[in-house]
Every structure is written in structure tokens, then in C-alpha cells.
Amino acid sequence: MNDDGVDDVMPAAMVRPERVIVRDGDAFVDAAAAWGANAVALVLAQRERCSIALSGGHTPRAIYAHLADRYVNVPWTLLDIYFGDERRVPPESPLSNFRMAWESLLRRVPIEPSRVHRMMGEMDDAIGAAREYERVLPHSLDVVLLGVGADGHTASLFPGAPQLHERERRVVPATSPAPPAERLTITPPVIAAAHHVGVIAAGASKAHVVARALEGSFDPYALPVQFALRGSWILDGGAASLLRVVPA
Ligand code: 6PG
């Protein structure tokens, strides 16, 4: 709550995304990559370095690989890499968001390993791992890339979860209804404080939740991705297929 008692983490109910980009197939992957590269460029026009939190899941893999393949002009050495969430598995696990980003992007671009800040999913002490990540996480990330689950979750903020009401801690343990259950996640204040927020969604399986999020009533406790409503949403045709108003 701010001094006026207003929950300033909650996007204004009337806010709608700054931009909704709909592209199909490879054009979706390039549009998402271009959004990320552009957000980084906007930050570096004002600052010497850029902090970016990557999304996990499957959708980003092709986007990260495309960035590594085609966006060689991104000043990778000026980036500090973070993660929006992580499964509580070792970094070498096939389930690790870090491993997915490492294989598809981070090992293929000139980023100092010391500039890649992964969540310590392997730690038995989940609260300790969350506190450790809070210690290195910037108070205001420059760029945050988020995915969305078919249930409306984003990062590892799930519908109805107590973590959605967190306003002090910036990283907390969480439990996913779908495996892998044990997670670490950023909280709504981290999304609210980010300068550039991008949401990516692909496939008809996301169409219902995207339409609810962008055109339905505002209830981020039921639809946590609505905490990112003010961001840019990059969708493919399938994910945008139930929108009443499809951007040109
Ligand atoms: C994770 C992600 C999660 C993901 C959504 C969408 O750890 O799985 O952070 O929030 O972005 O579940 O995942 P897909 O891209 O696989 O559909």
C-alpha cells in the first residue's frame, strides 16, 4: 500500500496493454525477439546496463534461440540476466528454466557468466533460496518477460495463491498445481516495478485465458497474468483467436 492506502501493485482496473502484437508462426517468434531487443535498446539509451528477467516454460525457447541466431547486435555484454521463476530442481535438470535459457540463448551469446543470476532451485531451503535471490534482484528490473499458463498463471503466481497478496517480499517459494510442484517466483511488486513488461503467448490453448485477461473483468487474483496488463502482449494467431478486437 502507498501512503494513501492504495495498493499500487494493482494495475488500474481500466488499464489495457500498451501494445498487443499478433503474428503467426515464425513472425511471432521474431516479434517477441524484436520486442525484447527493442526494450533493451530503450533502456540502454538511458542507462549503462540493462537488467532483464527471463520467462521459463516452453514458449520462450524458440524466441531465445532466435535472439541468439539473429540478434547479434544486441549489446549482450551490457545485460544482467535474471529469472521470473524457477522450478526447485538442479540447474542441470531438463525441468530447469535456467537450463532452457542457457541452452537456447545464454551459452550462445557473449554474456559474462557472472552476469547470469539464476534462482538456486537446488537449495533444500526454499525460503533461504528466495531470500538469497532477493539480495541480488534489482529493486526495479528494466525488462521482464512473462509467459502465461492456460489457467492464467504467470511466473509461478497461480490463481488463488497466497503469493498473489505478497506486497513486501519480492521472491517467495510457491507451489504449482501442475508438476513440477515446488517453485520459486517473483511476486506482484516485482512486475509492478519493472520498466518494460512483455507477455508472450502462443497456441489456441491460451486463447481463452488471453481473451479473459485482455477483454474480461479485472481480477488478477483469479487471473494472475493481469498483474502484467500494462505490458506489451505478443501473441500468435491461436492465442489471439478469441479476442473480440484483434489489433491490425
Ligand atoms: C514456468 C514458467 C511459466 C510459463 C507458463 C507458460 O516455470 O513454467 O515460468 O510461468 O511461462 O506456464 O508456459 P508455456 O510457455 O510452456 O506454455
Short mmCIF file of C-alpha atoms and ligand atoms in Angstrom, two decimals:
data_model
loop_
_atom_site.label_atom_id
_atom_site.label_comp_id
_atom_site.label_asym_id
_atom_site.label_seq_id
_atom_site.Cartn_x
_atom_site.Cartn_y
_atom_site.Cartn_z
CA MET A 1 0.00 0.00 0.00
CA ASN A 2 1.21 3.50 -0.72
CA ASP A 3 0.83 6.40 1.75
CA ASP A 4 -2.74 6.92 0.57
CA GLY A 5 -3.55 3.30 1.34
CA VAL A 6 -3.80 2.46 -2.33
CA ASP A 7 -2.44 -0.90 -3.44
CA ASP A 8 -0.10 0.48 -6.07
CA VAL A 9 0.90 -3.01 -7.19
CA MET A 10 -2.51 -3.50 -8.72
CA PRO A 11 -2.65 -2.12 -12.26
CA ALA A 12 -5.51 0.33 -12.58
CA ALA A 13 -8.53 -1.80 -13.43
CA MET A 14 -9.09 0.16 -16.61
CA VAL A 15 -5.54 -0.20 -17.83
CA ARG A 16 -5.16 -2.09 -21.03
CA PRO A 17 -1.94 -3.31 -22.64
CA GLU A 18 0.27 -0.67 -24.16
CA ARG A 19 0.59 -2.83 -27.24
CA VAL A 20 -0.87 -6.09 -28.49
CA ILE A 21 1.13 -7.61 -31.32
CA VAL A 22 -0.34 -10.59 -33.19
CA ARG A 23 1.86 -12.51 -35.56
CA ASP A 24 1.76 -16.07 -36.80
CA GLY A 25 4.39 -18.79 -36.89
CA ASP A 26 7.97 -17.59 -37.28
CA ALA A 27 6.75 -13.98 -37.32
CA PHE A 28 5.52 -14.49 -33.73
CA VAL A 29 8.96 -15.65 -32.63
CA ASP A 30 10.61 -12.70 -34.37
CA ALA A 31 8.08 -10.21 -32.98
CA ALA A 32 8.78 -11.42 -29.44
CA ALA A 33 12.53 -11.32 -30.01
CA ALA A 34 12.23 -7.85 -31.54
CA TRP A 35 10.19 -6.63 -28.57
CA GLY A 36 12.92 -7.82 -26.19
CA ALA A 37 15.74 -6.31 -28.25
CA ASN A 38 13.85 -3.03 -28.53
CA ALA A 39 13.13 -2.89 -24.81
CA VAL A 40 16.84 -3.43 -24.11
CA ALA A 41 17.76 -0.70 -26.60
CA LEU A 42 15.33 1.75 -24.95
CA VAL A 43 16.89 1.03 -21.55
CA LEU A 44 20.48 1.35 -22.81
CA ALA A 45 19.64 4.67 -24.44
CA GLN A 46 19.23 5.93 -20.86
CA ARG A 47 21.46 3.68 -18.75
CA GLU A 48 24.78 1.89 -18.95
CA ARG A 49 23.43 -1.58 -18.23
CA CYS A 50 20.11 -3.39 -18.59
CA SER A 51 18.58 -5.95 -16.24
CA ILE A 52 16.19 -8.44 -17.79
CA ALA A 53 14.21 -11.24 -16.15
CA LEU A 54 13.56 -14.16 -18.48
CA SER A 55 10.47 -16.33 -18.55
CA GLY A 56 10.54 -20.09 -18.27
CA GLY A 57 8.29 -22.69 -19.86
CA HIS A 58 8.31 -23.88 -23.48
CA THR A 59 7.19 -20.81 -25.43
CA PRO A 60 10.38 -18.78 -24.90
CA ARG A 61 12.80 -21.47 -26.13
CA ALA A 62 12.35 -20.66 -29.85
CA ILE A 63 12.40 -16.93 -29.06
CA TYR A 64 15.68 -17.20 -27.13
CA ALA A 65 17.24 -19.33 -29.90
CA HIS A 66 16.13 -16.74 -32.47
CA LEU A 67 17.70 -13.97 -30.40
CA ALA A 68 20.97 -15.89 -30.30
CA ASP A 69 20.83 -16.66 -34.02
CA ARG A 70 19.69 -13.34 -35.43
CA TYR A 71 20.03 -10.54 -32.87
CA VAL A 72 23.81 -10.41 -32.80
CA ASN A 73 23.71 -6.62 -32.46
CA VAL A 74 22.15 -6.74 -29.01
CA PRO A 75 24.91 -5.46 -26.66
CA TRP A 76 24.83 -8.70 -24.71
CA THR A 77 27.82 -7.72 -22.52
CA LEU A 78 25.69 -4.90 -21.05
CA LEU A 79 22.92 -7.20 -19.85
CA ASP A 80 22.33 -8.63 -16.39
CA ILE A 81 20.13 -11.71 -16.63
CA TYR A 82 17.56 -12.76 -14.02
CA PHE A 83 14.61 -15.16 -13.97
CA GLY A 84 10.94 -14.63 -13.17
CA ASP A 85 10.63 -18.05 -11.62
CA GLU A 86 12.33 -21.40 -11.33
CA ARG A 87 11.39 -24.91 -10.59
CA ARG A 88 13.05 -26.27 -7.44
CA VAL A 89 15.29 -28.64 -9.35
CA PRO A 90 19.05 -28.63 -10.04
CA PRO A 91 20.20 -26.38 -12.90
CA GLU A 92 21.11 -29.41 -14.99
CA SER A 93 17.57 -30.79 -14.75
CA PRO A 94 15.57 -30.87 -18.02
CA LEU A 95 12.84 -29.13 -15.96
CA SER A 96 15.06 -26.14 -15.11
CA ASN A 97 14.10 -22.77 -16.59
CA PHE A 98 17.74 -21.77 -16.25
CA ARG A 99 18.85 -24.80 -18.29
CA MET A 100 16.31 -23.97 -21.02
CA ALA A 101 17.56 -20.37 -21.24
CA TRP A 102 21.21 -21.45 -21.01
CA GLU A 103 20.93 -23.96 -23.84
CA SER A 104 18.82 -21.80 -26.17
CA LEU A 105 20.42 -18.39 -25.54
CA LEU A 106 22.85 -17.70 -22.72
CA ARG A 107 25.64 -20.07 -23.73
CA ARG A 108 25.43 -18.75 -27.30
CA VAL A 109 25.85 -15.00 -26.68
CA PRO A 110 28.72 -13.06 -25.08
CA ILE A 111 27.28 -12.64 -21.59
CA GLU A 112 29.66 -12.96 -18.64
CA PRO A 113 28.52 -15.99 -16.59
CA SER A 114 28.79 -13.76 -13.51
CA ARG A 115 26.07 -11.59 -15.06
CA VAL A 116 23.63 -14.51 -15.21
CA HIS A 117 21.75 -14.70 -11.90
CA ARG A 118 19.83 -17.93 -11.64
CA MET A 119 17.47 -18.82 -8.82
CA MET A 120 19.03 -21.57 -6.69
CA GLY A 121 16.37 -24.16 -7.33
CA GLU A 122 18.59 -26.88 -5.98
CA MET A 123 18.63 -25.49 -2.43
CA ASP A 124 16.68 -27.56 0.09
CA ASP A 125 15.93 -24.37 1.99
CA ALA A 126 13.33 -22.72 -0.26
CA ILE A 127 12.97 -19.62 1.91
CA GLY A 128 16.76 -19.28 2.04
CA ALA A 129 16.93 -19.54 -1.75
CA ALA A 130 14.20 -16.90 -2.09
CA ARG A 131 15.96 -14.54 0.32
CA GLU A 132 19.27 -15.06 -1.50
CA TYR A 133 17.64 -14.13 -4.78
CA GLU A 134 16.02 -11.04 -3.28
CA ARG A 135 19.52 -9.96 -2.30
CA VAL A 136 20.74 -9.89 -5.92
CA LEU A 137 17.49 -8.94 -7.67
CA PRO A 138 17.37 -5.23 -8.63
CA HIS A 139 14.63 -3.27 -6.89
CA SER A 140 13.32 -2.30 -10.29
CA LEU A 141 14.04 -4.59 -13.22
CA ASP A 142 14.43 -2.86 -16.54
CA VAL A 143 12.74 -5.62 -18.56
CA VAL A 144 10.56 -8.56 -17.52
CA LEU A 145 9.43 -11.21 -19.98
CA LEU A 146 6.49 -13.33 -18.78
CA GLY A 147 4.61 -16.30 -20.14
CA VAL A 148 1.05 -17.25 -19.30
CA GLY A 149 -0.40 -20.62 -18.45
CA ALA A 150 -3.78 -21.82 -19.69
CA ASP A 151 -5.05 -21.23 -16.12
CA GLY A 152 -3.89 -17.63 -16.21
CA HIS A 153 -0.78 -18.02 -14.08
CA THR A 154 2.37 -16.09 -14.84
CA ALA A 155 5.84 -16.77 -13.49
CA SER A 156 4.83 -19.14 -10.68
CA LEU A 157 1.96 -16.98 -9.46
CA PHE A 158 -1.05 -19.27 -9.64
CA PRO A 159 -4.77 -18.42 -9.42
CA GLY A 160 -5.93 -18.04 -5.84
CA ALA A 161 -2.43 -18.47 -4.42
CA PRO A 162 -1.40 -16.62 -1.24
CA GLN A 163 1.68 -15.29 -3.07
CA LEU A 164 -0.63 -13.02 -5.09
CA HIS A 165 -1.21 -10.94 -1.93
CA GLU A 166 2.51 -10.57 -1.18
CA ARG A 167 3.50 -6.91 -1.13
CA GLU A 168 6.75 -6.99 0.87
CA ARG A 169 8.79 -9.98 -0.27
CA ARG A 170 9.97 -9.87 -3.89
CA VAL A 171 10.85 -13.56 -4.22
CA VAL A 172 8.97 -16.38 -2.48
CA PRO A 173 8.53 -20.14 -2.64
CA ALA A 174 5.38 -21.26 -4.45
CA THR A 175 3.55 -24.46 -5.28
CA SER A 176 2.30 -25.27 -8.74
CA PRO A 177 -0.88 -27.34 -9.19
CA ALA A 178 0.90 -28.97 -12.12
CA PRO A 179 4.32 -30.61 -11.79
CA PRO A 180 6.99 -29.67 -11.06
CA ALA A 181 5.16 -28.51 -7.96
CA GLU A 182 7.84 -26.75 -5.94
CA ARG A 183 8.84 -23.38 -7.33
CA LEU A 184 10.47 -20.04 -6.60
CA THR A 185 8.81 -16.95 -8.03
CA ILE A 186 8.91 -13.20 -8.22
CA THR A 187 5.89 -11.52 -6.65
CA PRO A 188 3.45 -8.88 -7.97
CA PRO A 189 5.53 -5.93 -6.68
CA VAL A 190 8.40 -7.02 -8.96
CA ILE A 191 6.13 -6.97 -12.01
CA ALA A 192 4.70 -3.61 -10.96
CA ALA A 193 8.18 -2.09 -10.55
CA ALA A 194 9.53 -3.25 -13.92
CA HIS A 195 10.05 -0.59 -16.57
CA HIS A 196 9.19 -2.79 -19.58
CA VAL A 197 6.90 -5.81 -19.25
CA GLY A 198 6.32 -8.24 -22.11
CA VAL A 199 3.84 -11.12 -22.09
CA ILE A 200 4.21 -13.89 -24.66
CA ALA A 201 1.52 -16.43 -25.53
CA ALA A 202 1.26 -18.89 -28.38
CA GLY A 203 -1.25 -21.55 -29.32
CA ALA A 204 -5.02 -21.95 -29.22
CA SER A 205 -4.74 -23.45 -25.73
CA LYS A 206 -4.01 -19.90 -24.47
CA ALA A 207 -6.86 -18.24 -26.44
CA HIS A 208 -9.43 -18.39 -23.62
CA VAL A 209 -7.15 -17.04 -20.92
CA VAL A 210 -5.77 -14.30 -23.21
CA ALA A 211 -9.30 -13.15 -24.09
CA ARG A 212 -10.30 -13.18 -20.40
CA ALA A 213 -7.17 -11.29 -19.42
CA LEU A 214 -7.34 -8.63 -22.14
CA GLU A 215 -11.08 -8.22 -22.56
CA GLY A 216 -12.67 -9.67 -19.44
CA SER A 217 -13.20 -8.32 -15.95
CA PHE A 218 -10.20 -7.31 -13.89
CA ASP A 219 -9.34 -9.84 -11.21
CA PRO A 220 -5.63 -10.67 -11.02
CA TYR A 221 -6.24 -12.92 -8.01
CA ALA A 222 -8.19 -15.20 -10.36
CA LEU A 223 -6.05 -14.36 -13.38
CA PRO A 224 -2.53 -13.51 -12.16
CA VAL A 225 -1.27 -12.58 -15.64
CA GLN A 226 -3.44 -9.47 -15.26
CA PHE A 227 -0.72 -8.11 -12.97
CA ALA A 228 1.09 -7.63 -16.31
CA LEU A 229 -1.86 -6.00 -18.03
CA ARG A 230 0.01 -2.73 -18.60
CA GLY A 231 2.73 -4.51 -20.57
CA SER A 232 3.14 -5.37 -24.22
CA TRP A 233 1.47 -8.61 -25.22
CA ILE A 234 2.96 -10.59 -28.09
CA LEU A 235 0.56 -13.27 -29.31
CA ASP A 236 0.31 -15.69 -32.17
CA GLY A 237 -2.93 -16.13 -34.08
CA GLY A 238 -4.00 -19.09 -31.98
CA ALA A 239 -3.56 -17.28 -28.68
CA ALA A 240 -5.36 -14.21 -30.08
CA SER A 241 -8.14 -16.20 -31.75
CA LEU A 242 -10.86 -15.40 -29.17
CA LEU A 243 -10.14 -11.68 -28.91
CA ARG A 244 -13.13 -9.60 -29.94
CA VAL A 245 -10.80 -6.87 -31.20
CA VAL A 246 -7.71 -8.20 -32.95
CA PRO A 247 -5.08 -5.48 -33.48
CA ALA A 248 -4.01 -4.82 -37.05
C1 6PG B 1 7.34 -21.91 -15.86
C2 6PG B 1 7.04 -20.54 -16.42
C3 6PG B 1 5.56 -20.37 -16.54
C4 6PG B 1 5.28 -20.37 -18.02
C5 6PG B 1 3.83 -20.66 -18.30
C6 6PG B 1 3.61 -20.87 -19.80
O1 6PG B 1 8.18 -22.04 -14.99
O2 6PG B 1 6.71 -22.85 -16.41
O3 6PG B 1 7.65 -19.54 -15.85
O4 6PG B 1 5.02 -19.21 -15.98
O5 6PG B 1 5.63 -19.11 -18.58
O6 6PG B 1 3.48 -21.84 -17.60
O7 6PG B 1 4.39 -21.98 -20.15
P1 6PG B 1 4.49 -22.49 -21.68
O8 6PG B 1 5.27 -21.44 -22.42
O9 6PG B 1 5.22 -23.80 -21.58
O10 6PG B 1 3.08 -22.62 -22.19
#
